[in-house]
Coordinates of N, CA and C and ligand atoms in Angstrom, one line a residue:
M1 N 166.0 -33.2 72.7 CA 165.7 -31.8 72.4 C 166.9 -30.9 72.5
A2 N 167.9 -31.4 73.4 CA 169.1 -30.6 73.6 C 169.8 -30.3 72.3
K3 N 169.8 -31.3 71.4 CA 170.5 -31.1 70.1 C 169.8 -30.1 69.2
H4 N 168.5 -30.0 69.4 CA 167.7 -29.1 68.5 C 166.8 -28.2 69.4
P5 N 167.4 -27.2 70.0 CA 166.7 -26.3 71.0 C 165.5 -25.6 70.4
H6 N 165.5 -25.4 69.0 CA 164.4 -24.6 68.4 C 163.2 -25.4 68.0
L7 N 163.1 -26.7 68.3 CA 162.0 -27.5 67.8 C 160.9 -27.7 68.8
D8 N 159.7 -27.9 68.2 CA 158.5 -28.1 69.0 C 158.1 -29.6 69.1
P9 N 158.0 -30.2 70.2 CA 157.7 -31.6 70.3 C 156.4 -32.0 69.7
D10 N 155.5 -31.1 69.5 CA 154.2 -31.5 68.9 C 154.0 -31.2 67.5
C11 N 155.1 -30.7 66.8 CA 155.0 -30.3 65.4 C 155.5 -31.4 64.5
I12 N 154.7 -31.8 63.5 CA 155.0 -32.9 62.7 C 156.4 -32.7 62.0
F13 N 156.7 -31.5 61.5 CA 157.9 -31.4 60.8 C 159.1 -31.3 61.8
C14 N 158.9 -30.8 63.0 CA 160.0 -30.9 64.0 C 160.2 -32.4 64.3
R15 N 159.2 -33.2 64.3 CA 159.4 -34.6 64.6 C 160.1 -35.3 63.5
I16 N 159.8 -34.9 62.3 CA 160.6 -35.4 61.1 C 162.1 -35.0 61.3
V17 N 162.3 -33.8 61.6 CA 163.7 -33.3 61.8 C 164.4 -34.1 62.9
R18 N 163.7 -34.4 63.9 CA 164.3 -35.2 65.0 C 164.4 -36.7 64.7
G19 N 163.8 -37.1 63.6 CA 163.9 -38.5 63.2 C 162.8 -39.4 63.9
E20 N 161.8 -38.8 64.5 CA 160.8 -39.5 65.2 C 159.7 -40.0 64.2
I21 N 159.6 -39.3 63.1 CA 158.7 -39.7 62.0 C 159.6 -39.9 60.8
P22 N 159.5 -41.0 60.1 CA 160.4 -41.2 58.9 C 160.1 -40.3 57.8
C23 N 161.1 -40.1 56.9 CA 160.9 -39.4 55.7 C 161.8 -39.9 54.6
F24 N 161.5 -39.6 53.4 CA 162.5 -39.9 52.3 C 163.4 -38.7 52.2
K25 N 164.5 -38.8 52.9 CA 165.4 -37.6 53.0 C 166.2 -37.4 51.7
L26 N 166.3 -36.1 51.4 CA 167.1 -35.7 50.2 C 168.4 -35.1 50.6
H27 N 168.4 -34.3 51.6 CA 169.6 -33.6 52.1 C 169.4 -33.1 53.5
E28 N 170.5 -33.0 54.2 CA 170.4 -32.5 55.6 C 171.7 -31.7 55.8
D29 N 171.6 -30.6 56.5 CA 172.7 -29.9 57.0 C 172.4 -29.5 58.5
S30 N 173.2 -28.7 59.1 CA 173.0 -28.4 60.5 C 171.7 -27.5 60.7
D31 N 171.3 -26.9 59.6 CA 170.2 -25.9 59.8 C 168.9 -26.3 59.0
T32 N 169.0 -27.2 58.0 CA 167.8 -27.5 57.2 C 167.7 -29.0 56.9
L33 N 166.5 -29.4 56.6 CA 166.3 -30.8 56.1 C 165.4 -30.7 54.9
A34 N 165.7 -31.5 53.9 CA 164.9 -31.6 52.6 C 164.4 -33.0 52.5
F35 N 163.2 -33.2 52.2 CA 162.6 -34.5 52.0 C 161.4 -34.5 51.1
M36 N 161.0 -35.7 50.6 CA 159.9 -35.8 49.7 C 158.6 -35.5 50.4
D37 N 157.7 -34.9 49.7 CA 156.3 -34.7 50.1 C 155.6 -36.0 49.9
I38 N 154.9 -36.5 50.9 CA 154.2 -37.9 50.8 C 152.9 -37.7 50.1
N39 N 152.4 -36.5 49.8 CA 151.2 -36.3 49.0 C 151.6 -35.5 47.8
P40 N 152.4 -36.0 46.9 CA 153.0 -35.2 45.9 C 151.9 -34.7 44.9
V41 N 152.0 -33.4 44.6 CA 151.1 -32.9 43.5 C 151.7 -33.2 42.2
Q42 N 153.0 -33.4 42.1 CA 153.6 -33.9 40.9 C 154.8 -34.8 41.4
P43 N 155.2 -35.8 40.5 CA 156.3 -36.6 40.9 C 157.5 -35.8 41.2
G44 N 158.2 -36.0 42.3 CA 159.4 -35.2 42.6 C 159.2 -34.1 43.5
H45 N 157.9 -33.9 43.9 CA 157.5 -32.8 44.9 C 158.3 -33.0 46.2
A46 N 159.1 -31.9 46.5 CA 159.9 -32.0 47.7 C 159.6 -30.8 48.7
L47 N 160.0 -31.0 49.9 CA 159.9 -29.9 50.9 C 161.2 -29.6 51.6
V48 N 161.4 -28.4 51.9 CA 162.6 -28.0 52.7 C 162.1 -27.3 53.9
V49 N 162.7 -27.7 55.0 CA 162.3 -27.0 56.3 C 163.5 -26.6 57.1
P50 N 163.4 -25.5 57.8 CA 164.5 -25.1 58.7 C 164.4 -25.9 60.0
K51 N 165.5 -26.1 60.7 CA 165.5 -26.8 62.0 C 165.3 -25.8 63.0
F52 N 164.2 -25.1 62.8 CA 163.8 -24.0 63.7 C 162.3 -23.9 63.6
H53 N 161.6 -24.1 64.7 CA 160.1 -24.1 64.6 C 159.5 -22.7 64.6
S54 N 158.9 -22.4 63.5 CA 158.1 -21.1 63.5 C 157.0 -21.3 62.5
K55 N 155.9 -20.7 62.6 CA 154.7 -21.2 61.9 C 154.7 -20.8 60.4
D56 N 155.3 -19.7 60.1 CA 155.2 -19.2 58.7 C 156.4 -18.3 58.4
L57 N 156.3 -17.7 57.2 CA 157.4 -16.8 56.7 C 157.6 -15.6 57.6
I58 N 156.5 -15.0 58.0 CA 156.6 -13.8 58.8 C 157.1 -14.0 60.2
A59 N 156.7 -15.2 60.7 CA 157.1 -15.5 62.1 C 158.6 -16.0 62.2
T60 N 159.2 -16.2 61.0 CA 160.5 -16.8 61.0 C 161.6 -15.7 60.8
P61 N 162.7 -15.7 61.7 CA 163.7 -14.8 61.5 C 164.4 -14.9 60.1
A62 N 164.7 -13.7 59.5 CA 165.2 -13.7 58.2 C 166.4 -14.6 57.9
E63 N 167.2 -14.8 58.9 CA 168.4 -15.7 58.8 C 167.9 -17.1 58.5
W64 N 166.8 -17.6 59.1 CA 166.3 -18.9 58.9 C 165.6 -19.0 57.6
V65 N 164.9 -17.9 57.2 CA 164.3 -17.9 55.9 C 165.3 -18.1 54.8
G66 N 166.4 -17.3 55.0 CA 167.5 -17.4 54.0 C 168.1 -18.8 53.9
K67 N 168.3 -19.4 55.0 CA 168.8 -20.8 55.0 C 167.9 -21.7 54.3
S68 N 166.6 -21.5 54.5 CA 165.6 -22.4 54.0 C 165.5 -22.3 52.4
F69 N 165.5 -21.1 52.0 CA 165.4 -20.9 50.5 C 166.8 -21.2 49.8
T70 N 167.9 -21.0 50.5 CA 169.1 -21.4 49.9 C 169.1 -23.0 49.8
A71 N 168.6 -23.7 50.8 CA 168.5 -25.1 50.7 C 167.5 -25.5 49.6
A72 N 166.4 -24.8 49.4 CA 165.5 -25.1 48.4 C 166.1 -24.9 47.0
R73 N 167.0 -23.9 46.8 CA 167.7 -23.8 45.6 C 168.5 -25.0 45.2
R74 N 169.2 -25.5 46.2 CA 170.0 -26.7 46.1 C 169.1 -27.9 45.6
I75 N 168.0 -28.1 46.2 CA 167.1 -29.2 45.9 C 166.5 -29.0 44.5
A76 N 166.1 -27.7 44.2 CA 165.6 -27.4 42.8 C 166.6 -27.8 41.8
E77 N 167.8 -27.5 42.0 CA 168.9 -27.9 41.1 C 169.0 -29.4 40.9
A78 N 168.9 -30.1 42.0 CA 168.9 -31.6 41.9 C 167.7 -32.1 41.2
V79 N 166.5 -31.5 41.5 CA 165.3 -32.0 40.8 C 165.3 -31.7 39.3
E80 N 165.9 -30.5 39.0 CA 166.1 -30.1 37.6 C 166.9 -31.1 36.8
K81 N 168.0 -31.5 37.5 CA 169.0 -32.4 36.9 C 168.3 -33.8 36.7
T82 N 167.6 -34.2 37.7 CA 167.0 -35.6 37.8 C 165.8 -35.8 36.8
L83 N 164.9 -34.8 36.8 CA 163.7 -35.0 36.1 C 163.5 -34.2 34.8
K84 N 164.4 -33.2 34.7 CA 164.3 -32.2 33.6 C 162.9 -31.8 33.3
P85 N 162.2 -31.3 34.3 CA 160.8 -30.9 34.1 C 160.8 -29.6 33.2
V86 N 159.5 -29.3 32.8 CA 159.4 -28.1 31.9 C 159.5 -26.8 32.8
G87 N 159.4 -27.0 34.1 CA 159.5 -25.9 35.0 C 159.5 -26.4 36.4
I88 N 159.8 -25.5 37.3 CA 159.8 -25.8 38.8 C 159.1 -24.6 39.5
N89 N 158.1 -24.9 40.3 CA 157.5 -23.9 41.1 C 158.1 -24.0 42.5
I90 N 158.5 -22.9 43.1 CA 158.8 -22.8 44.5 C 157.6 -22.1 45.2
L91 N 157.1 -22.8 46.2 CA 155.8 -22.3 46.8 C 156.0 -22.4 48.3
Q92 N 155.5 -21.4 48.9 CA 155.5 -21.3 50.4 C 154.2 -20.6 50.8
A93 N 153.4 -21.4 51.6 CA 152.1 -20.9 52.0 C 152.1 -20.3 53.4
N94 N 151.3 -19.3 53.6 CA 151.1 -18.6 54.9 C 149.7 -18.5 55.3
G95 N 149.3 -19.3 56.2 CA 147.9 -19.2 56.8 C 147.0 -20.1 56.0
P96 N 145.9 -20.5 56.7 CA 144.9 -21.5 56.2 C 144.3 -20.9 54.9
G97 N 144.1 -19.6 54.8 CA 143.5 -19.0 53.6 C 144.4 -19.2 52.4
A98 N 145.7 -19.5 52.6 CA 146.7 -19.8 51.5 C 146.9 -21.3 51.4
A99 N 146.0 -22.0 52.0 CA 146.1 -23.5 52.0 C 147.3 -24.0 52.8
Q100 N 147.8 -23.3 53.8 CA 148.8 -23.8 54.6 C 148.2 -24.9 55.5
S101 N 148.8 -26.1 55.6 CA 148.2 -27.1 56.5 C 149.2 -27.5 57.6
V102 N 150.5 -27.3 57.4 CA 151.5 -27.6 58.4 C 152.1 -26.3 58.9
F103 N 152.0 -26.0 60.2 CA 152.4 -24.7 60.6 C 153.9 -24.7 61.2
H104 N 154.7 -25.1 60.3 CA 156.2 -25.0 60.4 C 156.7 -24.5 59.1
L105 N 157.4 -23.4 59.0 CA 157.8 -22.9 57.7 C 158.4 -24.0 56.8
H106 N 157.9 -24.1 55.6 CA 158.4 -25.1 54.6 C 158.3 -24.5 53.2
V107 N 159.3 -24.9 52.4 CA 159.3 -24.4 51.0 C 159.1 -25.7 50.1
H108 N 158.0 -25.5 49.3 CA 157.7 -26.6 48.3 C 158.6 -26.4 47.1
V109 N 159.1 -27.5 46.6 CA 159.9 -27.5 45.3 C 159.0 -28.5 44.4
I110 N 158.4 -27.9 43.4 CA 157.4 -28.7 42.6 C 157.8 -28.7 41.2
P111 N 158.2 -29.8 40.7 CA 158.5 -29.9 39.2 C 157.2 -29.9 38.5
R112 N 157.2 -29.2 37.3 CA 155.9 -29.1 36.5 C 156.0 -29.9 35.3
A113 N 154.9 -30.3 34.8 CA 154.8 -31.0 33.5 C 153.8 -30.2 32.6
M114 N 153.9 -30.2 31.3 CA 153.0 -29.5 30.4 C 151.6 -30.0 30.7
D115 N 150.7 -29.1 30.7 CA 149.2 -29.5 30.9 C 149.0 -30.4 32.2
D116 N 149.8 -30.1 33.2 CA 149.6 -30.9 34.4 C 148.3 -30.5 35.2
G117 N 147.7 -29.4 34.8 CA 146.5 -29.0 35.4 C 146.6 -28.6 36.9
L118 N 147.8 -28.3 37.3 CA 148.0 -28.0 38.7 C 147.5 -26.6 39.0
T119 N 146.6 -26.6 40.0 CA 146.1 -25.3 40.5 C 146.8 -25.0 41.8
M120 N 146.7 -23.8 42.3 CA 147.4 -23.3 43.5 C 147.0 -24.1 44.7
N121 N 145.7 -24.4 44.9 CA 145.2 -25.1 46.1 C 144.8 -26.5 45.6
W122 N 145.4 -27.5 46.2 CA 145.1 -28.9 45.8 C 144.7 -29.7 47.0
Q123 N 144.0 -30.8 46.7 CA 143.6 -31.7 47.8 C 144.8 -32.7 48.0
L124 N 144.9 -33.2 49.3 CA 146.0 -34.1 49.6 C 145.5 -35.5 49.1
K125 N 146.4 -36.1 48.3 CA 146.1 -37.5 47.8 C 147.3 -38.3 48.1
P126 N 147.2 -39.4 49.0 CA 148.4 -40.1 49.3 C 149.1 -40.6 48.1
G127 N 150.4 -40.6 48.1 CA 151.2 -41.0 46.9 C 151.6 -42.5 47.0
D128 N 152.2 -43.0 46.0 CA 152.7 -44.3 46.0 C 154.1 -44.3 46.7
M129 N 154.2 -44.9 47.9 CA 155.4 -44.8 48.7 C 156.6 -45.4 48.0
D130 N 156.4 -46.5 47.2 CA 157.5 -47.1 46.5 C 158.0 -46.1 45.4
A131 N 157.1 -45.5 44.7 CA 157.6 -44.6 43.6 C 158.2 -43.3 44.3
I132 N 157.7 -42.9 45.4 CA 158.3 -41.7 46.1 C 159.7 -42.1 46.5
G133 N 159.9 -43.2 47.1 CA 161.2 -43.7 47.6 C 162.2 -43.8 46.5
K134 N 161.7 -44.3 45.3 CA 162.7 -44.5 44.2 C 163.1 -43.1 43.6
L135 N 162.1 -42.2 43.5 CA 162.4 -40.8 43.1 C 163.4 -40.1 44.0
A136 N 163.2 -40.4 45.3 CA 164.0 -39.8 46.3 C 165.5 -40.2 46.1
E137 N 165.6 -41.5 45.8 CA 167.0 -42.0 45.6 C 167.6 -41.3 44.4
R138 N 166.9 -41.1 43.3 CA 167.4 -40.5 42.1 C 167.8 -39.0 42.3
I139 N 166.9 -38.3 43.0 CA 167.2 -36.9 43.3 C 168.3 -36.7 44.2
R140 N 168.3 -37.6 45.3 CA 169.4 -37.6 46.3 C 170.8 -37.7 45.6
A141 N 170.8 -38.5 44.6 CA 172.1 -38.7 43.9 C 172.6 -37.4 43.2
N142 N 171.7 -36.5 43.0 CA 172.1 -35.3 42.3 C 172.2 -34.1 43.3
V143 N 172.0 -34.3 44.6 CA 172.2 -33.2 45.5 C 173.7 -33.0 45.7
K144 N 174.1 -31.7 45.4 CA 175.6 -31.4 45.6 C 175.9 -30.9 46.9
Ligands
5GP201 P1 151.2 -26.8 53.1 O1 149.8 -27.1 52.7 O2 151.2 -26.5 54.6 O3 151.8 -25.7 52.3 O4 152.0 -28.1 52.9 C1 152.2 -29.1 53.8 C2 152.7 -30.2 53.0 O5 153.2 -31.2 53.9 C3 151.6 -31.0 52.2 O6 152.0 -30.9 50.8 C4 151.6 -32.4 52.8 O7 151.5 -33.4 51.8 C5 153.0 -32.5 53.4 N1 153.0 -33.4 54.6 C6 152.1 -33.4 55.6 N2 152.5 -34.3 56.5 C7 153.6 -34.9 56.0 C8 154.4 -36.0 56.5 O8 154.2 -36.6 57.6 N3 155.5 -36.3 55.8 C9 155.8 -35.7 54.6 N4 156.9 -36.1 53.9 N5 155.0 -34.7 54.1 C10 153.9 -34.3 54.8
ZN202 ZN1 158.0 -27.4 63.8

């Protein structure tokens, strides 16, 4: 914990940041971590989290929000280069009514396909770990 004074031992994303739970990592710096979502709504769905535990956008100091969205921009650029999707949605949910399920600020980077039928609130469906890992490798190669 000494290395990461702002993390919560009981939070799943803090545990991923600390390396206690594995992830398909895309990029890491001293303040943020980007990794693949394991229940992707679309292939290439990625998450960016600050190395600072706070439940949502409003609870998070602006400085950490800025770091998180700056990192999301970097990942969106890599996703764009890798998958050339028709579009990319950046999504960040606040509260259960907005379908937030993990209460540690995170930014979704979601590549879109034509007629993908994606609605704002989706059910979690486990992805194919092999396919997720392979896509992680391709996107990682394009993270500058
Ligand atoms: P929210 O619904 O809070 O906006 O998004 C939480 C996201 O975290 C979901 O898309 C879900 O698939 C993802 N997620 C939950 N647990 C894990 C996990 O252990 N590892 C990864 N990589 N993603 C997770
Ligand atoms: Zn946390």
